mmCIF file of C-alpha atoms and ligand atoms in Angstrom:
data_model
loop_
_atom_site.group_PDB
_atom_site.id
_atom_site.type_symbol
_atom_site.label_atom_id
_atom_site.label_comp_id
_atom_site.label_asym_id
_atom_site.label_seq_id
_atom_site.Cartn_x
_atom_site.Cartn_y
_atom_site.Cartn_z
ATOM 1 C CA MET L 21 102.138 73.590 101.951
ATOM 2 C CA THR L 22 98.571 73.633 100.570
ATOM 3 C CA THR L 23 95.995 76.271 99.888
ATOM 4 C CA VAL L 24 93.404 76.772 102.680
ATOM 5 C CA ASN L 25 90.223 78.599 101.562
ATOM 6 C CA GLU L 26 88.821 79.029 104.986
ATOM 7 C CA PRO L 27 87.730 82.600 105.161
ATOM 8 C CA HIS L 28 89.110 84.700 108.001
ATOM 9 C CA PRO L 29 87.020 87.513 109.723
ATOM 10 C CA ALA L 30 87.716 90.878 108.127
ATOM 11 C CA ARG L 31 87.996 94.256 109.852
ATOM 12 C CA TRP L 32 87.042 97.735 108.814
ATOM 13 C CA TRP L 33 83.451 97.052 107.688
ATOM 14 C CA GLU L 34 79.905 97.959 108.720
ATOM 15 C CA ALA L 35 76.510 96.255 108.156
ATOM 16 C CA VAL L 36 74.532 98.511 105.581
ATOM 17 C CA ASP L 37 71.238 96.735 106.108
ATOM 18 C CA ASN L 38 70.036 93.232 106.973
ATOM 19 C CA ASP L 39 72.338 91.394 104.546
ATOM 20 C CA ARG L 40 74.631 93.902 102.808
ATOM 21 C CA VAL L 41 77.948 95.088 104.257
ATOM 22 C CA ARG L 42 80.173 97.949 103.356
ATOM 23 C CA CYS L 43 83.978 97.577 103.361
ATOM 24 C CA ASP L 44 85.809 100.740 104.564
ATOM 25 C CA LEU L 45 89.450 99.386 104.132
ATOM 26 C CA CYS L 46 90.029 101.434 100.988
ATOM 27 C CA PRO L 47 88.582 104.357 99.273
ATOM 28 C CA HIS L 48 86.307 102.128 96.983
ATOM 29 C CA HIS L 49 83.974 101.544 100.034
ATOM 30 C CA CYS L 50 82.428 98.590 98.316
ATOM 31 C CA VAL L 51 78.978 97.833 99.383
ATOM 32 C CA LEU L 52 78.611 93.998 98.989
ATOM 33 C CA ALA L 53 75.461 91.823 98.726
ATOM 34 C CA PRO L 54 75.579 88.350 100.089
ATOM 35 C CA ASN L 55 78.387 86.267 98.464
ATOM 36 C CA GLN L 56 79.662 89.330 96.600
ATOM 37 C CA THR L 57 83.466 90.055 96.677
ATOM 38 C CA GLY L 58 84.819 93.613 96.480
ATOM 39 C CA GLU L 59 86.859 95.255 93.705
ATOM 40 C CA CYS L 60 89.954 93.534 95.115
ATOM 41 C CA ARG L 61 88.269 90.075 94.770
ATOM 42 C CA VAL L 62 89.589 88.905 98.241
ATOM 43 C CA ARG L 63 87.074 90.398 100.613
ATOM 44 C CA GLN L 64 83.572 88.828 100.593
ATOM 45 C CA ASN L 65 80.147 89.187 102.235
ATOM 46 C CA ILE L 66 79.508 85.764 103.721
ATOM 47 C CA GLY L 67 76.211 85.557 105.681
ATOM 48 C CA GLY L 68 76.084 89.236 106.307
ATOM 49 C CA LYS L 69 79.676 89.516 107.595
ATOM 50 C CA LEU L 70 82.864 90.599 105.758
ATOM 51 C CA TYR L 71 85.589 87.961 105.391
ATOM 52 C CA ALA L 72 89.194 88.103 104.118
ATOM 53 C CA ILE L 73 89.126 85.141 101.705
ATOM 54 C CA GLY L 74 92.830 85.258 100.835
ATOM 55 C CA TYR L 75 94.074 85.128 104.370
ATOM 56 C CA ALA L 76 97.455 83.428 104.592
ATOM 57 C CA ASN L 77 97.365 82.312 101.023
ATOM 58 C CA THR L 78 100.435 83.510 99.224
ATOM 59 C CA VAL L 79 100.912 83.542 95.439
ATOM 60 C CA ALA L 80 104.803 83.415 95.881
ATOM 61 C CA LEU L 81 107.395 83.051 98.509
ATOM 62 C CA SER L 82 110.979 83.919 97.900
ATOM 63 C CA ILE L 83 114.089 85.358 99.487
ATOM 64 C CA ASP L 84 115.020 88.449 97.268
ATOM 65 C CA PRO L 85 117.646 91.100 97.507
ATOM 66 C CA ILE L 86 115.955 93.935 99.334
ATOM 67 C CA GLU L 87 117.059 96.311 96.374
ATOM 68 C CA LYS L 88 114.764 94.387 94.165
ATOM 69 C CA LYS L 89 111.572 95.515 95.954
ATOM 70 C CA PRO L 90 112.884 98.277 95.484
ATOM 71 C CA PHE L 91 114.301 99.517 98.872
ATOM 72 C CA TYR L 92 117.622 101.248 98.577
ATOM 73 C CA HIS L 93 117.639 102.890 102.092
ATOM 74 C CA PHE L 94 116.309 99.920 104.149
ATOM 75 C CA PHE L 95 118.949 97.401 105.191
ATOM 76 C CA PRO L 96 120.897 97.853 101.932
ATOM 77 C CA GLY L 97 122.729 94.732 100.673
ATOM 78 C CA GLN L 98 120.535 92.418 102.880
ATOM 79 C CA SER L 99 117.821 89.980 101.596
ATOM 80 C CA ILE L 100 114.220 89.946 102.543
ATOM 81 C CA PHE L 101 111.670 87.110 102.601
ATOM 82 C CA SER L 102 108.720 88.026 100.464
ATOM 83 C CA VAL L 103 105.281 87.071 100.156
ATOM 84 C CA GLY L 104 102.146 88.401 98.531
ATOM 85 C CA PRO L 105 98.409 87.657 97.933
ATOM 86 C CA ASN L 106 96.039 87.316 94.989
ATOM 87 C CA GLY L 107 94.052 90.385 94.429
ATOM 88 C CA CYS L 108 94.438 94.237 94.166
ATOM 89 C CA ASN L 109 92.140 97.153 94.735
ATOM 90 C CA LEU L 110 93.525 98.939 91.524
ATOM 91 C CA HIS L 111 93.435 97.715 88.044
ATOM 92 C CA CYS L 112 96.412 99.219 86.262
ATOM 93 C CA ARG L 113 96.272 98.369 82.476
ATOM 94 C CA TYR L 114 100.017 97.752 82.485
ATOM 95 C CA CYS L 115 100.164 95.490 85.644
ATOM 96 C CA GLN L 116 103.144 93.194 85.379
ATOM 97 C CA ASN L 117 101.684 90.790 88.003
ATOM 98 C CA HIS L 118 98.124 90.776 86.449
ATOM 99 C CA PHE L 119 97.849 86.995 86.712
ATOM 100 C CA SER L 120 97.708 87.356 90.331
ATOM 101 C CA SER L 121 96.442 90.836 90.927
ATOM 102 C CA GLN L 122 93.482 90.653 88.460
ATOM 103 C CA SER L 123 92.680 86.903 88.394
ATOM 104 C CA SER L 124 93.822 84.051 90.724
ATOM 105 C CA THR L 125 96.845 81.962 90.615
ATOM 106 C CA PRO L 126 97.572 78.886 92.793
ATOM 107 C CA THR L 127 98.688 79.815 96.294
ATOM 108 C CA ASP L 128 100.461 78.215 99.284
ATOM 109 C CA HIS L 129 99.153 78.582 102.841
ATOM 110 C CA LEU L 130 101.559 80.055 105.234
ATOM 111 C CA SER L 131 100.669 80.926 108.790
ATOM 112 C CA PRO L 132 102.291 84.084 110.305
ATOM 113 C CA GLU L 133 104.481 81.820 112.410
ATOM 114 C CA GLN L 134 105.549 79.814 109.380
ATOM 115 C CA VAL L 135 106.498 83.141 107.794
ATOM 116 C CA VAL L 136 108.855 83.949 110.732
ATOM 117 C CA ARG L 137 110.355 80.475 110.508
ATOM 118 C CA PHE L 138 111.099 80.915 106.772
ATOM 119 C CA ALA L 139 112.635 84.255 107.358
ATOM 120 C CA ASN L 140 114.929 83.126 110.170
ATOM 121 C CA ARG L 141 118.111 82.620 108.273
ATOM 122 C CA PRO L 142 121.353 84.508 107.860
ATOM 123 C CA GLY L 143 121.492 87.750 105.828
ATOM 124 C CA VAL L 144 117.582 88.048 105.831
ATOM 125 C CA ALA L 145 116.485 91.352 107.431
ATOM 126 C CA GLY L 146 112.955 90.562 107.701
ATOM 127 C CA VAL L 147 109.659 90.010 105.712
ATOM 128 C CA ALA L 148 108.351 92.065 102.751
ATOM 129 C CA PHE L 149 104.607 92.042 101.701
ATOM 130 C CA THR L 150 104.791 92.516 97.924
ATOM 131 C CA TYR L 151 104.290 91.112 94.427
ATOM 132 C CA THR L 152 100.543 92.239 94.231
ATOM 133 C CA GLU L 153 98.761 94.524 96.844
ATOM 134 C CA PRO L 154 99.364 93.790 100.469
ATOM 135 C CA LEU L 155 96.861 96.296 101.660
ATOM 136 C CA VAL L 156 94.012 93.966 100.624
ATOM 137 C CA TRP L 157 95.673 91.299 102.790
ATOM 138 C CA TYR L 158 95.338 93.687 105.856
ATOM 139 C CA GLU L 159 94.516 91.193 108.547
ATOM 140 C CA TYR L 160 97.101 88.706 107.576
ATOM 141 C CA VAL L 161 99.770 91.551 107.255
ATOM 142 C CA MET L 162 98.958 92.751 110.825
ATOM 143 C CA ASP L 163 99.071 89.302 112.325
ATOM 144 C CA THR L 164 102.294 88.415 110.493
ATOM 145 C CA VAL L 165 103.903 91.856 111.485
ATOM 146 C CA ARG L 166 103.093 90.981 115.146
ATOM 147 C CA ALA L 167 104.703 87.567 114.812
ATOM 148 C CA CYS L 168 107.760 89.173 113.273
ATOM 149 C CA GLN L 169 107.935 91.728 116.117
ATOM 150 C CA ARG L 170 107.838 88.955 118.574
ATOM 151 C CA SER L 171 110.881 87.405 116.884
ATOM 152 C CA GLY L 172 112.752 90.710 116.283
ATOM 153 C CA PHE L 173 112.289 90.788 112.434
ATOM 154 C CA SER L 174 111.690 93.908 110.431
ATOM 155 C CA THR L 175 108.734 94.235 108.044
ATOM 156 C CA ALA L 176 108.102 96.147 104.837
ATOM 157 C CA CYS L 177 105.140 96.770 102.517
ATOM 158 C CA VAL L 178 105.446 97.518 98.846
ATOM 159 C CA SER L 179 102.038 98.956 98.154
ATOM 160 C CA ASN L 180 99.867 101.279 95.853
ATOM 161 C CA GLY L 181 98.830 103.317 98.981
ATOM 162 C CA TYR L 182 95.176 103.138 98.181
ATOM 163 C CA ILE L 183 93.843 102.829 101.740
ATOM 164 C CA SER L 184 91.472 104.601 104.065
ATOM 165 C CA LEU L 185 93.042 106.778 106.775
ATOM 166 C CA GLU L 186 92.124 104.896 109.898
ATOM 167 C CA PRO L 187 93.538 101.442 108.837
ATOM 168 C CA LEU L 188 96.565 103.197 107.373
ATOM 169 C CA GLU L 189 97.385 104.901 110.757
ATOM 170 C CA GLU L 190 97.223 101.552 112.430
ATOM 171 C CA LEU L 191 99.563 100.037 109.781
ATOM 172 C CA LEU L 192 102.061 102.829 110.029
ATOM 173 C CA GLY L 193 102.338 102.097 113.786
ATOM 174 C CA ALA L 194 103.246 98.505 112.941
ATOM 175 C CA VAL L 195 105.101 98.046 109.798
ATOM 176 C CA ASP L 196 108.717 99.384 109.631
ATOM 177 C CA ALA L 197 109.091 100.370 105.953
ATOM 178 C CA PHE L 198 106.887 101.244 102.975
ATOM 179 C CA ASN L 199 107.693 101.649 99.257
ATOM 180 C CA PHE L 200 104.613 103.432 97.803
ATOM 181 C CA ASP L 201 103.993 103.144 93.992
ATOM 182 C CA LEU L 202 102.897 106.670 93.040
ATOM 183 C CA LYS L 203 101.622 105.931 89.505
ATOM 184 C CA SER L 204 101.170 109.463 88.348
ATOM 185 C CA PHE L 205 100.465 113.004 89.594
ATOM 186 C CA SER L 206 97.256 113.151 87.493
ATOM 187 C CA ASP L 207 93.719 112.137 88.657
ATOM 188 C CA ASP L 208 92.779 111.552 85.128
ATOM 189 C CA PHE L 209 95.605 109.052 84.766
ATOM 190 C CA TYR L 210 94.487 107.179 87.930
ATOM 191 C CA ARG L 211 90.820 107.050 86.760
ATOM 192 C CA SER L 212 91.575 105.988 83.231
ATOM 193 C CA GLN L 213 94.653 103.667 83.635
ATOM 194 C CA CYS L 214 94.162 102.313 87.160
ATOM 195 C CA GLY L 215 90.603 102.572 88.396
ATOM 196 C CA GLY L 216 91.375 104.694 91.350
ATOM 197 C CA ARG L 217 91.967 108.275 92.491
ATOM 198 C CA LEU L 218 95.063 110.301 93.061
ATOM 199 C CA TYR L 219 94.127 112.195 96.254
ATOM 200 C CA PRO L 220 93.986 109.248 98.656
ATOM 201 C CA ILE L 221 97.455 108.101 97.576
ATOM 202 C CA LEU L 222 98.862 111.491 98.130
ATOM 203 C CA ARG L 223 97.325 111.525 101.557
ATOM 204 C CA THR L 224 98.853 108.087 102.338
ATOM 205 C CA ILE L 225 102.265 109.282 101.352
ATOM 206 C CA GLU L 226 102.035 112.547 103.379
ATOM 207 C CA THR L 227 100.787 110.660 106.382
ATOM 208 C CA ALA L 228 103.441 108.022 106.115
ATOM 209 C CA ILE L 229 106.338 110.501 105.832
ATOM 210 C CA GLN L 230 105.127 112.151 109.027
ATOM 211 C CA SER L 231 105.091 108.760 110.800
ATOM 212 C CA PRO L 232 108.042 106.865 112.241
ATOM 213 C CA ALA L 233 107.933 104.387 109.503
ATOM 214 C CA HIS L 234 110.660 104.514 106.729
ATOM 215 C CA VAL L 235 109.233 105.537 103.397
ATOM 216 C CA GLU L 236 110.468 105.319 99.737
ATOM 217 C CA VAL L 237 108.447 106.130 96.645
ATOM 218 C CA ALA L 238 108.438 104.630 93.250
ATOM 219 C CA LEU L 239 107.231 105.871 89.929
ATOM 220 C CA LEU L 240 107.060 103.980 86.817
ATOM 221 C CA LEU L 241 107.562 106.447 83.922
ATOM 222 C CA ILE L 242 105.171 105.505 81.011
ATOM 223 C CA THR L 243 105.808 106.763 77.483
ATOM 224 C CA ASN L 244 103.655 109.767 76.812
ATOM 225 C CA LEU L 245 101.377 109.021 79.580
ATOM 226 C CA ASN L 246 102.963 110.313 82.857
ATOM 227 C CA ASP L 247 106.628 111.309 81.728
ATOM 228 C CA SER L 248 106.238 114.839 80.585
ATOM 229 C CA PRO L 249 108.675 117.164 82.203
ATOM 230 C CA GLU L 250 105.781 119.192 83.658
ATOM 231 C CA GLU L 251 104.203 116.295 85.476
ATOM 232 C CA VAL L 252 107.430 114.925 86.659
ATOM 233 C CA GLY L 253 108.545 118.265 88.018
ATOM 234 C CA LYS L 254 105.199 118.813 89.762
ATOM 235 C CA LEU L 255 105.314 115.366 91.450
ATOM 236 C CA CYS L 256 108.931 115.740 92.484
ATOM 237 C CA ARG L 257 108.476 119.164 93.833
ATOM 238 C CA TRP L 258 105.402 118.019 95.922
ATOM 239 C CA LEU L 259 107.524 115.066 97.291
ATOM 240 C CA ALA L 260 110.524 117.471 98.038
ATOM 241 C CA GLU L 261 108.141 119.836 99.885
ATOM 242 C CA HIS L 262 107.194 116.914 102.251
ATOM 243 C CA ASP L 263 110.603 115.426 102.659
ATOM 244 C CA PRO L 264 113.414 116.017 100.175
ATOM 245 C CA GLU L 265 115.399 112.906 101.623
ATOM 246 C CA THR L 266 112.646 110.494 100.650
ATOM 247 C CA PRO L 267 114.261 108.212 98.245
ATOM 248 C CA LEU L 268 112.512 108.172 94.780
ATOM 249 C CA HIS L 269 112.775 105.294 92.316
ATOM 250 C CA LEU L 270 112.131 106.234 88.730
ATOM 251 C CA SER L 271 111.515 103.003 86.828
ATOM 252 C CA ARG L 272 111.501 102.433 83.126
ATOM 253 C CA TYR L 273 108.232 101.134 81.498
ATOM 254 C CA HIS L 274 108.197 98.209 78.972
ATOM 255 C CA PRO L 275 104.971 97.106 77.267
ATOM 256 C CA SER L 276 102.971 94.916 79.630
ATOM 257 C CA TRP L 277 99.404 93.360 79.616
ATOM 258 C CA LYS L 278 96.922 95.755 77.988
ATOM 259 C CA LEU L 279 99.186 98.702 77.559
ATOM 260 C CA LYS L 280 101.454 98.309 74.384
ATOM 261 C CA LEU L 281 103.097 101.649 74.143
ATOM 262 C CA PRO L 282 106.745 101.559 73.325
ATOM 263 C CA SER L 283 109.306 101.420 76.165
ATOM 264 C CA THR L 284 110.109 104.719 77.876
ATOM 265 C CA PRO L 285 113.025 106.314 76.053
ATOM 266 C CA VAL L 286 116.389 106.181 77.887
ATOM 267 C CA ALA L 287 116.717 109.904 77.240
ATOM 268 C CA THR L 288 113.475 110.389 79.139
ATOM 269 C CA MET L 289 114.710 108.472 82.116
ATOM 270 C CA MET L 290 117.854 110.616 82.323
ATOM 271 C CA ARG L 291 115.942 113.901 81.906
ATOM 272 C CA SER L 292 113.483 112.799 84.715
ATOM 273 C CA TRP L 293 116.390 112.102 86.935
ATOM 274 C CA GLU L 294 117.720 115.678 86.355
ATOM 275 C CA ILE L 295 114.211 117.196 87.058
ATOM 276 C CA ALA L 296 113.985 115.280 90.327
ATOM 277 C CA ARG L 297 117.363 116.414 91.526
ATOM 278 C CA GLU L 298 116.634 120.051 90.463
ATOM 279 C CA ALA L 299 113.223 119.843 92.357
ATOM 280 C CA GLY L 300 115.481 119.257 95.574
ATOM 281 C CA LEU L 301 115.236 115.529 96.008
ATOM 282 C CA LYS L 302 118.408 114.201 97.499
ATOM 283 C CA HIS L 303 118.213 110.551 96.568
ATOM 284 C CA VAL L 304 116.880 109.790 93.075
ATOM 285 C CA TYR L 305 117.454 106.441 91.389
ATOM 286 C CA LEU L 306 116.786 104.928 87.906
ATOM 287 C CA GLY L 307 115.538 101.362 87.666
ATOM 288 C CA ASN L 308 114.839 98.958 84.821
ATOM 289 C CA VAL L 309 117.666 100.574 82.802
ATOM 290 C CA THR L 310 121.478 100.137 82.876
ATOM 291 C CA LEU L 311 123.443 103.340 82.863
ATOM 292 C CA ASP L 312 126.129 105.234 84.647
ATOM 293 C CA ASP L 313 126.687 104.524 88.382
ATOM 294 C CA LYS L 314 125.604 108.089 89.308
ATOM 295 C CA TYR L 315 121.895 106.925 88.664
ATOM 296 C CA THR L 316 121.946 104.082 91.229
ATOM 297 C CA GLU L 317 124.498 105.044 93.840
ATOM 298 C CA THR L 318 123.876 106.850 97.106
ATOM 299 C CA ARG L 319 125.862 109.993 97.831
ATOM 300 C CA CYS L 320 125.949 112.203 100.968
ATOM 301 C CA PRO L 321 123.774 115.213 100.365
ATOM 302 C CA ASP L 322 126.324 117.420 102.092
ATOM 303 C CA CYS L 323 129.906 116.356 101.182
ATOM 304 C CA ASP L 324 129.050 114.205 98.088
ATOM 305 C CA ALA L 325 130.923 111.124 99.241
ATOM 306 C CA VAL L 326 129.744 107.853 97.724
ATOM 307 C CA LEU L 327 128.084 105.975 100.412
ATOM 308 C CA ILE L 328 126.599 102.972 98.615
ATOM 309 C CA ARG L 329 127.404 101.784 95.185
ATOM 310 C CA ARG L 330 125.023 99.339 93.298
ATOM 311 C CA GLN L 331 125.575 97.291 90.172
ATOM 312 C CA SER L 332 122.592 95.053 89.337
ATOM 313 C CA TYR L 333 121.745 93.669 92.784
ATOM 314 C CA GLN L 334 125.335 93.833 93.985
ATOM 315 C CA THR L 335 125.412 96.413 96.780
ATOM 316 C CA ARG L 336 128.586 97.711 98.309
ATOM 317 C CA ILE L 337 128.486 99.960 101.362
ATOM 318 C CA LEU L 338 131.511 102.269 100.912
ATOM 319 C CA GLY L 339 131.008 105.356 103.105
ATOM 320 C CA LEU L 340 128.424 104.549 105.872
ATOM 321 C CA ASN L 341 129.027 104.137 109.550
ATOM 322 C CA GLY L 342 125.820 102.674 110.541
ATOM 323 C CA GLU L 343 123.301 105.421 109.476
ATOM 324 C CA THR L 344 125.924 108.443 109.113
ATOM 325 C CA CYS L 345 128.385 109.453 106.362
ATOM 326 C CA THR L 346 131.821 108.302 107.310
ATOM 327 C CA ALA L 347 133.348 111.292 105.642
ATOM 328 C CA CYS L 348 131.478 114.106 107.219
ATOM 329 C CA GLY L 349 129.247 112.546 109.897
ATOM 330 C CA ARG L 350 125.984 113.590 108.370
ATOM 331 C CA LYS L 351 122.886 111.551 109.422
ATOM 332 C CA ILE L 352 121.429 109.843 106.278
ATOM 333 C CA ASN L 353 117.878 108.927 105.830
ATOM 334 C CA ILE L 354 118.689 105.192 105.919
ATOM 335 C CA VAL L 355 117.944 102.167 108.112
ATOM 336 C CA ASN L 356 121.139 100.248 108.420
ATOM 337 C CA THR L 357 121.252 98.734 111.739
ATOM 338 C CA VAL L 358 120.916 94.933 111.871
HETATM 339 S S1 LIG D 427 89.536 96.617 100.248
HETATM 340 FE FE1 LIG D 427 88.517 95.500 98.581
HETATM 341 S S2 LIG D 427 86.322 95.132 99.286
HETATM 342 FE FE2 LIG D 427 87.400 96.706 100.632
HETATM 343 S S3 LIG D 427 86.669 98.639 99.880
HETATM 344 FE FE3 LIG D 427 88.768 98.217 98.881
HETATM 345 S S4 LIG D 427 88.291 97.081 96.986
HETATM 346 FE FE4 LIG D 427 86.310 97.082 98.213
#
């Protein structure tokens, strides 16, 4: 496979005047002069038209445990073929993938049909768009999703959720599952640490929860930046009001890229788990930290039977019959039908 730099026509843009265009894919609404690229670095004004210059170029391709994304309620125990682009429309100071998200790493060219061929092996539930920010790969994601649909494969996006409403609605009608990375419940945090705004991301999650797509949410708890009991409590109550059965992944921060704060204390992780449960969330998980099974296992919200037990990426389904609890028959918010 080789990198092909041929630009692909982009969607979601308008001409502003003779030679400038405005991209409306995300809330930045970048206005671009000729040859200029947007904040995401992968959408460019070429000759008065907008192009997706990273189309089909992936920085990584790998078959991963689906729990690694993380998805805990979407084909648990299965694998997923994972691809992702260079570029991102946010600029988080602690990004673990900053080599690809904030600058460019070598890519392999992979057509949508090739993705389907790679994914077509035993134990692989489908295709995940992940690693950096798949929303800025919009045209390729949609084309690949359609190719997957034709072949009966599921699709999933791991995303920051920073997208305009209209393209989001189209995406929600096509992609089967999303894990949205909600970075904080503070607009100041989004402005100072990520170069974005909170409101559009809350709108994305609300809209997605109301759609047929399966939704999980992740929050990286960062020492003294977004891990106060007040902020964690507010975020969890907000999520519980929209859907208390949405799985929430609380991940432990370690120093990364420009942010050199100490790792989040384990006690903060455990306290945040309790806060999330008290807020009414039924499925709360801790990540990037090894603790008691109770922080990673799935239990039935009604009868408390253990449904799934996880150790590292070893997943054992113990009490599920398809998507219902074997012990009491309760329907669980889980996609488990291959
Ligand atoms: S997708 Fe990229 S080019 Fe388009 S508005 Fe967002 S940051 Fe700007």
